[in-house]
Coordinates of C-alpha atoms and ligand atoms in Angstrom, one line a residue:
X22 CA 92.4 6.6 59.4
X23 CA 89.9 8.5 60.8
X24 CA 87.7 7.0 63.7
X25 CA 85.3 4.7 62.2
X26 CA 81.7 4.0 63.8
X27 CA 81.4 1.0 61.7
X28 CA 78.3 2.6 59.3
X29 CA 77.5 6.3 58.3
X30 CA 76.1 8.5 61.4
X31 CA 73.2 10.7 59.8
X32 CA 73.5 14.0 61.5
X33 CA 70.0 16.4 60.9
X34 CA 70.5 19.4 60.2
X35 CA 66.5 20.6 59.4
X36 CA 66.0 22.9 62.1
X37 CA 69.2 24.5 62.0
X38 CA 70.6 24.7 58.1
X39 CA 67.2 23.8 56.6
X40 CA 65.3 26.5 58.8
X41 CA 67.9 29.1 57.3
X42 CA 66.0 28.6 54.4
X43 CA 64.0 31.5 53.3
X44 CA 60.5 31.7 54.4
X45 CA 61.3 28.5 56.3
X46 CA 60.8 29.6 60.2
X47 CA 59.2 27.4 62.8
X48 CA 57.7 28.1 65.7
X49 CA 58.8 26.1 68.8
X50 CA 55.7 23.8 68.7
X51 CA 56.4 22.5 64.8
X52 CA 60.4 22.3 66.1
X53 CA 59.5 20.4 68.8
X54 CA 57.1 18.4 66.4
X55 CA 59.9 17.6 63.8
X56 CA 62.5 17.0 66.6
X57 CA 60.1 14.1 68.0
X58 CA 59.6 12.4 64.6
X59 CA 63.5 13.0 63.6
X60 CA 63.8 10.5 66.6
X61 CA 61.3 8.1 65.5
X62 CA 63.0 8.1 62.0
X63 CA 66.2 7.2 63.8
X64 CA 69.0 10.2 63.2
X65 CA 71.8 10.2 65.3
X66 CA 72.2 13.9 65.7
X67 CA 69.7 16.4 65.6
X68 CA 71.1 19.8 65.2
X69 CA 68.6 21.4 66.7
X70 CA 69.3 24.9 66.3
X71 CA 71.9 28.1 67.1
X72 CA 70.8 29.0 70.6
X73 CA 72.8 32.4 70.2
X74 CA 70.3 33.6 67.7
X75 CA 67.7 35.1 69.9
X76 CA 65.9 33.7 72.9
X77 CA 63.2 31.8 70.8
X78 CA 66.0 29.5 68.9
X79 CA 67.2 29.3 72.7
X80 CA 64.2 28.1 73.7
X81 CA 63.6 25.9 71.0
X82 CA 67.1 24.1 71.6
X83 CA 66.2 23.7 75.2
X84 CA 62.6 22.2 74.9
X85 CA 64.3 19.7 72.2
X86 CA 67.2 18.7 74.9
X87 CA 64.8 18.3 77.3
X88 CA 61.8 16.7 75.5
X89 CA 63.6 14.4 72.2
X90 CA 65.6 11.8 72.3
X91 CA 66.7 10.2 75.9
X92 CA 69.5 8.1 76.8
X93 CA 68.7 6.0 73.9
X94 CA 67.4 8.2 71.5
X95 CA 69.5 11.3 69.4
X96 CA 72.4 12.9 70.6
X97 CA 71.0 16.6 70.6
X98 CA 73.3 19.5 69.0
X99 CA 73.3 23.0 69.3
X100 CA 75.8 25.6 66.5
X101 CA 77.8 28.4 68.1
X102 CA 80.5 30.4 66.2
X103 CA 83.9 30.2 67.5
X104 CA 83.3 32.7 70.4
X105 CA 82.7 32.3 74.0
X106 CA 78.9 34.0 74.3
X107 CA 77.8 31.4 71.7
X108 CA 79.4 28.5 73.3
X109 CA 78.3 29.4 76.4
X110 CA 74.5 29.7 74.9
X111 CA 75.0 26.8 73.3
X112 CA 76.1 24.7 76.3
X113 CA 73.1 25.9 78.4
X114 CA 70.8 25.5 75.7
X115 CA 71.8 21.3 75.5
X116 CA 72.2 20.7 79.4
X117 CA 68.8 19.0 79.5
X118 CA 70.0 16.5 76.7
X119 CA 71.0 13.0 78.4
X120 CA 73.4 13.3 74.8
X121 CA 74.3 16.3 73.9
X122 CA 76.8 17.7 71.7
X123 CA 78.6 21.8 70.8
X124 CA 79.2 22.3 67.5
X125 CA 81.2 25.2 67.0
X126 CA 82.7 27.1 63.5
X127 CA 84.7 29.5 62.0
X128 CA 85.4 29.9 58.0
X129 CA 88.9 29.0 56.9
X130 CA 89.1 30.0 53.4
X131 CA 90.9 33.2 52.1
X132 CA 87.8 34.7 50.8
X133 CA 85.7 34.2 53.9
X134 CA 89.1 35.1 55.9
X135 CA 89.4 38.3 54.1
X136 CA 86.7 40.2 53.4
X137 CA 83.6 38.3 56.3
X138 CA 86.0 38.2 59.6
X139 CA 89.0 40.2 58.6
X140 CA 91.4 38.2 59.9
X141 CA 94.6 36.2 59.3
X142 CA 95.2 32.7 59.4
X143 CA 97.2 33.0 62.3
X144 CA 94.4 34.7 64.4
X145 CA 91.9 31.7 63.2
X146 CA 94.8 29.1 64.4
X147 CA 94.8 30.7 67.6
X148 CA 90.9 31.4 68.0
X149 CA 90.5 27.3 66.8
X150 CA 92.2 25.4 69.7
X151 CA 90.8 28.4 72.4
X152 CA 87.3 27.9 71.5
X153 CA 87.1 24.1 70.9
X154 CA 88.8 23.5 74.3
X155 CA 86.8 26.4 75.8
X156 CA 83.4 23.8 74.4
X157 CA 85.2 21.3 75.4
X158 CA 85.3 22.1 79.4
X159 CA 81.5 22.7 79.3
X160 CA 80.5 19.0 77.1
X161 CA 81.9 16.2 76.8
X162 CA 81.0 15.8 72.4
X163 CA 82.8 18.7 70.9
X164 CA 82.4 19.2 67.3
X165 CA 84.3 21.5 64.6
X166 CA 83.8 22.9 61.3
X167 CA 86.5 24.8 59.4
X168 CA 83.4 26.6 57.2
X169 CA 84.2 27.0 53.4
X170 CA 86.6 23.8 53.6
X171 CA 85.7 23.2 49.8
X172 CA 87.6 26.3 48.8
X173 CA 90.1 26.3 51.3
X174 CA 93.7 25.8 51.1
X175 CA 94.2 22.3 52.0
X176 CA 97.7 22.6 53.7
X177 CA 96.0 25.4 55.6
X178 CA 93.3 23.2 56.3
X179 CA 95.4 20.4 57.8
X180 CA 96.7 22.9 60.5
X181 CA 93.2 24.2 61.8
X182 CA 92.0 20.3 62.0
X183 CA 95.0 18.9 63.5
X184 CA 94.7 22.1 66.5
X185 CA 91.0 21.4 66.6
X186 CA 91.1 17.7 67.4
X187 CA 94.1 18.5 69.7
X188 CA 92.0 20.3 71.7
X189 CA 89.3 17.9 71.5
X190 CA 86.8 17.9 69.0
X191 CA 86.2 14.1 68.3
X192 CA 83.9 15.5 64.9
X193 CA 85.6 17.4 62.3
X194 CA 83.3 18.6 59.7
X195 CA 83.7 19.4 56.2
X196 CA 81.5 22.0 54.6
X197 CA 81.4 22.8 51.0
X198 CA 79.5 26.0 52.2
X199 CA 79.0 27.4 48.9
X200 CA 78.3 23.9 46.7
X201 CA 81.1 24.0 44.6
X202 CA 83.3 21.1 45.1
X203 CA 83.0 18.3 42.3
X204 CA 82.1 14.5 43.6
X205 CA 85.9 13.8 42.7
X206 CA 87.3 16.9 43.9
X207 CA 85.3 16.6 47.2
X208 CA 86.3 13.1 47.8
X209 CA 90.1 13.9 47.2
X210 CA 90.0 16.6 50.0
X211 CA 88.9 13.8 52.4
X212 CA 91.2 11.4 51.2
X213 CA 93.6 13.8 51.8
X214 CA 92.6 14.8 55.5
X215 CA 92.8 11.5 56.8
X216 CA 96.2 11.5 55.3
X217 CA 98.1 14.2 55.8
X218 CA 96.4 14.8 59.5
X219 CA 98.5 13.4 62.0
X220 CA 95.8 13.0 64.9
X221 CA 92.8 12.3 62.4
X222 CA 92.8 9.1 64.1
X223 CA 91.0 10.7 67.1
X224 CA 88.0 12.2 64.7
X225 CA 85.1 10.9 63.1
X226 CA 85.0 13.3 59.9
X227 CA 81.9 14.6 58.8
X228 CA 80.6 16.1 55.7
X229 CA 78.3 18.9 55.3
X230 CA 77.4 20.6 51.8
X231 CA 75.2 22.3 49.9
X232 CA 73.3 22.0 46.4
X233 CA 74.3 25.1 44.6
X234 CA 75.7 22.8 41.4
X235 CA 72.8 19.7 42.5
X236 CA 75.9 17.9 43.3
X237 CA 75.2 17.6 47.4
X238 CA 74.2 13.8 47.5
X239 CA 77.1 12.8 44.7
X240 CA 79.6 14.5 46.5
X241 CA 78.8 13.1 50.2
X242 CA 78.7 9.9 49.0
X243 CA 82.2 9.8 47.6
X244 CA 83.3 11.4 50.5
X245 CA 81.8 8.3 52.2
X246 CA 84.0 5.8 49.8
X247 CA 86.9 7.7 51.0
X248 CA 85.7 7.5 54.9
X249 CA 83.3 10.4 55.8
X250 CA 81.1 8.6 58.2
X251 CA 79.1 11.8 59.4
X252 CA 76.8 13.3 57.4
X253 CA 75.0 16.1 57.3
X254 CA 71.6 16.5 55.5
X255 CA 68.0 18.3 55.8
X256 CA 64.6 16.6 55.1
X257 CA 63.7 17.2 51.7
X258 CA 67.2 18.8 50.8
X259 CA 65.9 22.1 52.6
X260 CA 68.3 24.4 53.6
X261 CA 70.0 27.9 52.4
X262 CA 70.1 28.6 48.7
X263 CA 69.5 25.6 46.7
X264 CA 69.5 23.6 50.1
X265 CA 71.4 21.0 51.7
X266 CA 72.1 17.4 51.3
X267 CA 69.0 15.6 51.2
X268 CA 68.7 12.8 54.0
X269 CA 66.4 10.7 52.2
X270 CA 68.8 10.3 48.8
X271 CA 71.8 10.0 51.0
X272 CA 69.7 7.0 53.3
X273 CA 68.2 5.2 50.2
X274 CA 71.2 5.7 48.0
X275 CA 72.9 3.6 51.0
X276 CA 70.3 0.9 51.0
X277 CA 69.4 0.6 47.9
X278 CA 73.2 0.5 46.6
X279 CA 74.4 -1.4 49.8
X280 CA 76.2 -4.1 47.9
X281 CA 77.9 -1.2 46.1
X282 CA 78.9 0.4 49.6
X283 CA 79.8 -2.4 51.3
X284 CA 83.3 -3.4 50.5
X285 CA 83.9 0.7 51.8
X286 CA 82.7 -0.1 55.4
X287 CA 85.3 -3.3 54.7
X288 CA 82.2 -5.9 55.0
X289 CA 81.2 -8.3 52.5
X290 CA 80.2 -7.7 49.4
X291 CA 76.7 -9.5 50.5
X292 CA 76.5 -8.2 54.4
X293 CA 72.9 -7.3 54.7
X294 CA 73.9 -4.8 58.0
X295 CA 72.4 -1.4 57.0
X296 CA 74.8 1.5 56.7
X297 CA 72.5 3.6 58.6
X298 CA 70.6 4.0 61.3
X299 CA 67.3 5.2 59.4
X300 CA 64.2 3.7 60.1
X301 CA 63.6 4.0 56.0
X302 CA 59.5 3.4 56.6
X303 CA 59.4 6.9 58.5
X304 CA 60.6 8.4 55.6
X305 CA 57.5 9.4 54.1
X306 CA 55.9 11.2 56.6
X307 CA 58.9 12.6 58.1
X308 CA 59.3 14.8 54.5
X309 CA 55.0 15.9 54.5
X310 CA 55.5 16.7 58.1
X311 CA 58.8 19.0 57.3
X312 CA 57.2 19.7 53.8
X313 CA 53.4 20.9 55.7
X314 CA 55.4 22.9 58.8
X315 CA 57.7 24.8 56.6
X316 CA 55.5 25.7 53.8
X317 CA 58.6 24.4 51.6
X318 CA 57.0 22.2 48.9
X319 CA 58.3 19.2 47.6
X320 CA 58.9 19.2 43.6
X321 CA 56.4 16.4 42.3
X322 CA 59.9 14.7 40.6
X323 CA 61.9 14.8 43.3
X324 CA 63.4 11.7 44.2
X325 CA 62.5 9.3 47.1
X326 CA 60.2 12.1 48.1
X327 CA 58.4 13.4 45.2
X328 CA 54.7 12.8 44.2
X329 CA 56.1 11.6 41.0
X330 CA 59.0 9.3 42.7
X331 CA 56.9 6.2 42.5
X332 CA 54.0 6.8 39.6
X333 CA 54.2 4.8 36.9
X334 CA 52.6 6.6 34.1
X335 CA 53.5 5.5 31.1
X336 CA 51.4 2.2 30.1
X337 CA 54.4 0.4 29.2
X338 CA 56.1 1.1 32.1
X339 CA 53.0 0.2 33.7
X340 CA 52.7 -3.3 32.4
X341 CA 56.3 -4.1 33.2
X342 CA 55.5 -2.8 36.6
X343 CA 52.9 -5.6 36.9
X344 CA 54.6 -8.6 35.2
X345 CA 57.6 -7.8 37.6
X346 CA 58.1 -4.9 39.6
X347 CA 61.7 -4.7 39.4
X348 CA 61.7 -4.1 35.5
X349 CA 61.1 0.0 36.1
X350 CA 60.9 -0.1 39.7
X351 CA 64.5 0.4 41.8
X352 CA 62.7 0.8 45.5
X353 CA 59.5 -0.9 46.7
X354 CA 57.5 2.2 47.7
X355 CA 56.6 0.8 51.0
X356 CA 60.2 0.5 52.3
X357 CA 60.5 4.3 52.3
X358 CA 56.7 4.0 54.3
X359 CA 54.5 5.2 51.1
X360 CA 51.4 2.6 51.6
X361 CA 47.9 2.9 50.0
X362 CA 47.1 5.2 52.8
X363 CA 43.4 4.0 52.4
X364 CA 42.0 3.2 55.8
X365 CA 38.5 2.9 57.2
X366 CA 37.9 6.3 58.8
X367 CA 34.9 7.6 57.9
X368 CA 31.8 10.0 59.5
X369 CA 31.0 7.1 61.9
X370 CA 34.5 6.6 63.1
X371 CA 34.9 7.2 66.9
X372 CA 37.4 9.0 68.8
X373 CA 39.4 6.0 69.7
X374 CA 39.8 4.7 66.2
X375 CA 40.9 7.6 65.3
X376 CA 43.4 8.3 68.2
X377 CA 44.6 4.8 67.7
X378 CA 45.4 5.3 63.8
X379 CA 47.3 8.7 64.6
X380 CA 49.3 7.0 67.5
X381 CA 50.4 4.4 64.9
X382 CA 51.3 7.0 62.7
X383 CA 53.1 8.4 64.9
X384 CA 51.2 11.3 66.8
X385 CA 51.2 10.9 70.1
X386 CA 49.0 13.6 71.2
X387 CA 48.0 15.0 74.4
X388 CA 44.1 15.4 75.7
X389 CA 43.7 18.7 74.4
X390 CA 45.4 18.4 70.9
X391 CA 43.2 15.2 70.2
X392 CA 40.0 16.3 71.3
X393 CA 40.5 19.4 68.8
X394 CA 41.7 16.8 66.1
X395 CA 38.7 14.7 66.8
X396 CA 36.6 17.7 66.0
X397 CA 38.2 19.2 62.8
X398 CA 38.1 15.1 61.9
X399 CA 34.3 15.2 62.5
X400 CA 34.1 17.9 60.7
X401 CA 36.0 16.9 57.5
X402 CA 33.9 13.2 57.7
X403 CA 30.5 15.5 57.4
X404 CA 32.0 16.2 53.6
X405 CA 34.1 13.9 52.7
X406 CA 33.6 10.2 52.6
X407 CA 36.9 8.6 53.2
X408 CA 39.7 10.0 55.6
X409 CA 43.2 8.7 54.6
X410 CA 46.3 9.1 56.5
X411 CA 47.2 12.0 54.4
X412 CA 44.2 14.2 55.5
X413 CA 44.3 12.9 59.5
X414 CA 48.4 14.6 59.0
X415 CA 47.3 17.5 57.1
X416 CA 44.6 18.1 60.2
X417 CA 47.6 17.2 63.0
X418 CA 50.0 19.3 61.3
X419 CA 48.1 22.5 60.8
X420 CA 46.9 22.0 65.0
X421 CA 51.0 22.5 65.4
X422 CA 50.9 25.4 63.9
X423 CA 48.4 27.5 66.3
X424 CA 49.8 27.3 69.6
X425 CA 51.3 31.2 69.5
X426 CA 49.0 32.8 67.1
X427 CA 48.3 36.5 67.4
X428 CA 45.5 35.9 64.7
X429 CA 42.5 33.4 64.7
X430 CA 40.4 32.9 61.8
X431 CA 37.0 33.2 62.8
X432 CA 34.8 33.4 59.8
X433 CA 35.1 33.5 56.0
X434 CA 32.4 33.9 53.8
X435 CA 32.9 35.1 49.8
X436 CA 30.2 35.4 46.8
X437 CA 32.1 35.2 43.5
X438 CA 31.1 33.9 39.9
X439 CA 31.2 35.2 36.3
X440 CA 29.0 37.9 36.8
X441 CA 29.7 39.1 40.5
X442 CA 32.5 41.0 42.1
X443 CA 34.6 39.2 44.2
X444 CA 33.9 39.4 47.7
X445 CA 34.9 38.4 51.0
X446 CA 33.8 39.2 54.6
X447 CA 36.2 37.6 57.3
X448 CA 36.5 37.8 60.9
X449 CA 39.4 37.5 63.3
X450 CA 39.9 37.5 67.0
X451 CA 43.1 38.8 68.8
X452 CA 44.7 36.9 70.9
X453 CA 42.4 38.0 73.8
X454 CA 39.1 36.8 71.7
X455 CA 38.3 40.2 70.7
X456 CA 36.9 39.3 67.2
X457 CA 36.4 42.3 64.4
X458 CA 34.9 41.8 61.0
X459 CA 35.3 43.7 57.9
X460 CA 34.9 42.5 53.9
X461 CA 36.9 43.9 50.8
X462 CA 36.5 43.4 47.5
X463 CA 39.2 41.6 45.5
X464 CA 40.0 40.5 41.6
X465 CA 38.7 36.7 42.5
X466 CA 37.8 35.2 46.1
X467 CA 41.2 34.6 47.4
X468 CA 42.4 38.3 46.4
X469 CA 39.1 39.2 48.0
X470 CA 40.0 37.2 51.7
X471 CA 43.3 38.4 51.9
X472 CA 42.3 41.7 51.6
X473 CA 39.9 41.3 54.0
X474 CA 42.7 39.7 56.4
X475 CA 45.3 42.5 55.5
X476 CA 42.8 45.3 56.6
X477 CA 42.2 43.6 59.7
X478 CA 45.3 42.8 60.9
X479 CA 47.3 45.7 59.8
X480 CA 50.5 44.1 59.3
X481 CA 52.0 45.3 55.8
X482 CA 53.2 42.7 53.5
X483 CA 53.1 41.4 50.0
X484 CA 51.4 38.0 48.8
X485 CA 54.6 36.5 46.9
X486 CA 52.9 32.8 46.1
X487 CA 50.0 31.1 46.3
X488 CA 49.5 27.7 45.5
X489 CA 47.1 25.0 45.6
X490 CA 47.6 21.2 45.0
X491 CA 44.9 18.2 46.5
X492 CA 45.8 16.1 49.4
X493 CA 44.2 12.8 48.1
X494 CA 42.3 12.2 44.4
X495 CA 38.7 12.8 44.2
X496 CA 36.6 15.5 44.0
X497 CA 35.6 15.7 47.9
X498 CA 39.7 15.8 48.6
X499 CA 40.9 18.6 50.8
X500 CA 43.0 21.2 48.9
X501 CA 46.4 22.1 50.5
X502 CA 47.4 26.0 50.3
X503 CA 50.6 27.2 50.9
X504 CA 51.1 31.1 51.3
X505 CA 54.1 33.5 51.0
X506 CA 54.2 36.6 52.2
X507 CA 57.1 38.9 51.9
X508 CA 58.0 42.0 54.5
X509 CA 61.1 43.9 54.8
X510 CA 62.8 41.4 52.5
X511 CA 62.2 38.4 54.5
X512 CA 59.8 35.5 53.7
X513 CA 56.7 33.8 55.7
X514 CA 54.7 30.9 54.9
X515 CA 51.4 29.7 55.6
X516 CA 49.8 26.6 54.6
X517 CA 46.6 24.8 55.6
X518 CA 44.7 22.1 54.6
X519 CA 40.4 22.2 54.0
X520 CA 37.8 20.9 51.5
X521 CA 37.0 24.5 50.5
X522 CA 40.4 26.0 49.1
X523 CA 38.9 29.5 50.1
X524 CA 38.8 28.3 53.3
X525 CA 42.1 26.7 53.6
X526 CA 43.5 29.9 51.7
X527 CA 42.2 32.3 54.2
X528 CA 43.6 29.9 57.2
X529 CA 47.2 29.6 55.4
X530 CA 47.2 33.8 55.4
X531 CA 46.6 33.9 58.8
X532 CA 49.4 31.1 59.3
X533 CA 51.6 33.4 57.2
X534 CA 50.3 36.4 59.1
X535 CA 51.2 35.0 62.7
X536 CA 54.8 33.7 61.9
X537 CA 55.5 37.5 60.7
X538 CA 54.8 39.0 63.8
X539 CA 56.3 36.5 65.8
X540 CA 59.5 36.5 63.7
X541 CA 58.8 40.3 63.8
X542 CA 59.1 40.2 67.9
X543 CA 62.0 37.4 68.1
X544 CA 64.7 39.2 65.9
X545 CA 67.2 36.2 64.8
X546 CA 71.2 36.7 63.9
X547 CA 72.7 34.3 61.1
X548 CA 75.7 32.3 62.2
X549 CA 77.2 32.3 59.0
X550 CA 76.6 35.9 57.5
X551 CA 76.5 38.0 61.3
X552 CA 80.1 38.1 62.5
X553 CA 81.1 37.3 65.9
X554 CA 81.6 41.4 67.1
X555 CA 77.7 41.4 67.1
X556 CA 77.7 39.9 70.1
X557 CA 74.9 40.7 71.6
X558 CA 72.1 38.9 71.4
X559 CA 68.8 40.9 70.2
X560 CA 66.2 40.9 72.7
X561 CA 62.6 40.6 72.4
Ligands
LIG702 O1 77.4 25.5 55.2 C1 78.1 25.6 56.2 O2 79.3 25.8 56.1 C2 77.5 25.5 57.5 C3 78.4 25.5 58.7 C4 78.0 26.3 59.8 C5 78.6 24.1 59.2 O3 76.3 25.5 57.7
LIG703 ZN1 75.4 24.9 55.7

């Protein structure tokens, strides 16, 4: 049997898997910002990044191993292939982390073997226990993942796992890197691991999968029936492709079911002990906080998550809702921290009500950051008449996004109607204040702003998506934009929040705008699809 923690250890992996998403890059700030609340909702891992990538995913690991977590909190993780440089990246990158953990990988099925590293089993056998042991002197928390282990040959398998743990990884992981394993399928190969592994004992096993087939959450939770008790999932499901596992089904699947899961963790039917960790109330605003930073919106009926996931619209369903809640309703909305949100914040609201309802959301911010969120707050209170928590973290979460802007939007000013031409005039400062203003003509007043912005800022790229949805109901609510823009193949988002959606359009550009250029400067490698001989590391 493979080592048991007793209950399921829920390994992030948002800012590393779920940030290879496309048009998903972060900035250091909304890492940092994630990493923190990750904490709060109670993950034990936090993959934090792959510090080989360039020197801001470096950075990014670092300031998460020193800031997050503590002796108490996460244990913080950092991805390196199976080569030396990216340990040795990787080890530095986690030394400020009181917990801190390598997770190193190489593929191990034919495909991958054949035609991405063009090599032999034999070489990957030998390159397995050399690496792991080479993490191993530099941590203590080693972790391995044979990648493609859903279309691997199993006997093969065996053999990498059993040389891994030998050389001490204590987590083996098992990615269906492609989504292609069936629930069944999936939880035979982990049956069969802890069988036919001598040392598996040694190991807590871990899964790790994607949704190519939607059959992520099914397939992780049979693996956890036949004793997976790592597992590794993104906010919201984010991730490459059709994304990762997503945490929240995984978590709430777990509670909800518990009874189901119990006799599993060999507990009593009844045993009320969760099987996670989760704080399930931080839910919620973990997924608008991943959701807002990442410009990766949620779909309405997604579950747990989802606009939809709790509405009752029908009016049956609705009157059964009211006689007894548990006629349509599986989950009380408030254990996964969805409240009425309506709170007294209003124009005459001071600066300590309203730090003291962001700390208890969760914000804890510094002088600066709340004297600026006091301001915009002021500002939205002068046109609309009731704040909710929704609109106080659409006003945090767009502050995180500023800290290493080239662009600032300045001014934005459009005339449009049925009978006029669209048009905008918009200024911007540089990052040294020096502000220029132009105006541009457009097929409606959005066309007409980033037009404006383009010619300004000079950075060539094409407006993919654009969309729009309210914050809160009611007319005065603050419209949410979230921007695409596409260069050189690669994807950047920008969203923003505002009670003018020409406004909050023009500020989700320049969003967009500044994670271009900043991705532009801080050239990233892929650790799956850039092969170890690229070694080195691009530099700024
Ligand atoms: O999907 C995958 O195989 C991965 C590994 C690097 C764990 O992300
Ligand atoms: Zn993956």
């Amino acid at each position: 049997m493979a080592k048991d923690p007793g209950r399921v250890l829920i390994f992030d992996t948002t800012l590393r898997d779920g940030e290879q998403s496309p048009g998903a890059s972060l900035n250091l700030e909304e890492k940092l910002a994630i990493a923190q609340q990750l904490a709060r909702l109670g993950v034990d891992v936090i993959e934090a990044g792959f510090p080989f990538a360039s020197q801001g995913d470096f950075a990014a690991v670092q300031r998460i191993s020193d800031q997050v977590g503590g002796s108490e909190g996460p244990i913080i993780c950092g991805l390196a292939r199976a080569s030396k440089k990216d340990i040795k990246s990787c080890a530095e990158a986690v030394a400020p982390a009181p917990k801190k953990r390598i997770h190193t990988f190489i593929a191990t099925s034919d495909i991958h073997l054949e035609h991405k590293l063009h090599k032999t089993r034999k070489e990957v056998l030998e390159i397995v226990p050399e690496m792991v042991a080479f993490a191993r002197s530099l941590v203590e928390d080693v972790e391995f993942s044979c990648e493609d282990a859903g279309r691997s040959d199993p006997e093969f398998l065996y053999e990498v796992i059993e040389a891994a743990i030998a050389a001490g990884a204590s987590t083996i992981n098992i990615p269906d890197t492609v989504g292609y394993s069936t629930p069944s399928e999936f939880g035979d190969l982990i049956s069969s691991i802890d069988k036919y592994v001598p040392n598996i004992d040694e190991a807590v096993l871990s899964v790790h999968g994607h949704n190519d087939l939607g059959l992520a959450v099914a397939n992780f939770l049979e693996a956890v029936k036949k004793g997976a008790r790592q597992l590794e999932c993104t906010i919201n499901g984010i991730g490459e492709r059709a994304g990762n596992a997503a945490l929240e089904e995984l978590v709430m699947a777990m509670h909800v079911r518990r009874r189901y899961f119990n006799p599993y963790f060999g507990r009593d039917l009844d045993s009320p002990t969760p099987l996670t960790a989760i704080r399930t109330e931080e839910i919620t605003k973990t997924s608008r906080l991943v959701s807002n930073l990442t410009g990766m919106m949620v779909q309405p009926n997604k579950a747990i998550v989802g606009v939809n996931a709790f509405a009752h619209e029908s009016g049956i369903h609705q009157d059964g809702v009211l006689k007894n809640r548990l006629t349509y309703e599986i989950v009380d909305a408030r254990t996964v921290g969805l409240t009425d949100n309506r709170i007294s914040l209003g124009k005459l609201s001071g600066r300590s009500a309203v730090r003291a309802r962001l700390e208890e959301l969760g914000y804890d911010l510094s002088r600066e950051d709340l004297n600026e969120a006091f301001a915009r707050f002021k500002d939205l209170a002068d046109r609309k008449r009731d704040i909710t928590d929704r609109d106080l973290e659409a006003i945090v979460s767009e502050q995180v996004q500023q800290p290493e802007a080239r662009f600032s939007l300045r001014l934005v000013q459009v005339s449009c109607g049925s009978s006029l031409r669209a048009t905008a005039t918009v200024t911007l400062a540089d990052q040294d204040g020096k502000e220029s203003t132009t105006a541009a003509v457009g097929t409606g007043p959005v066309d007409a702003v980033c037009r404006a912005l383009n010619a300004l800022a000079g950075e060539p790229n094409e407006l993919i998506e654009f969309s729009v949805k309210s914050v809160t109901e009611g007319i005065d609510a603050m419209g949410e934009v979230t921007i695409r823009l596409r260069r050189e193949g690669h994807l950047y988002s920008g969203h923003s929040a505002d009670t003018d959606v020409v406004v909050a359009a023009a500020q989700a550009f320049v969003n967009a705008l500044n994670r271009l250029v900043s991705c532009k400067e801080n050239h990233s490698i892929h650790p799956q699809r850039d092969v170890v001989t690229k070694e080195k590391r691009p530099t700024i």
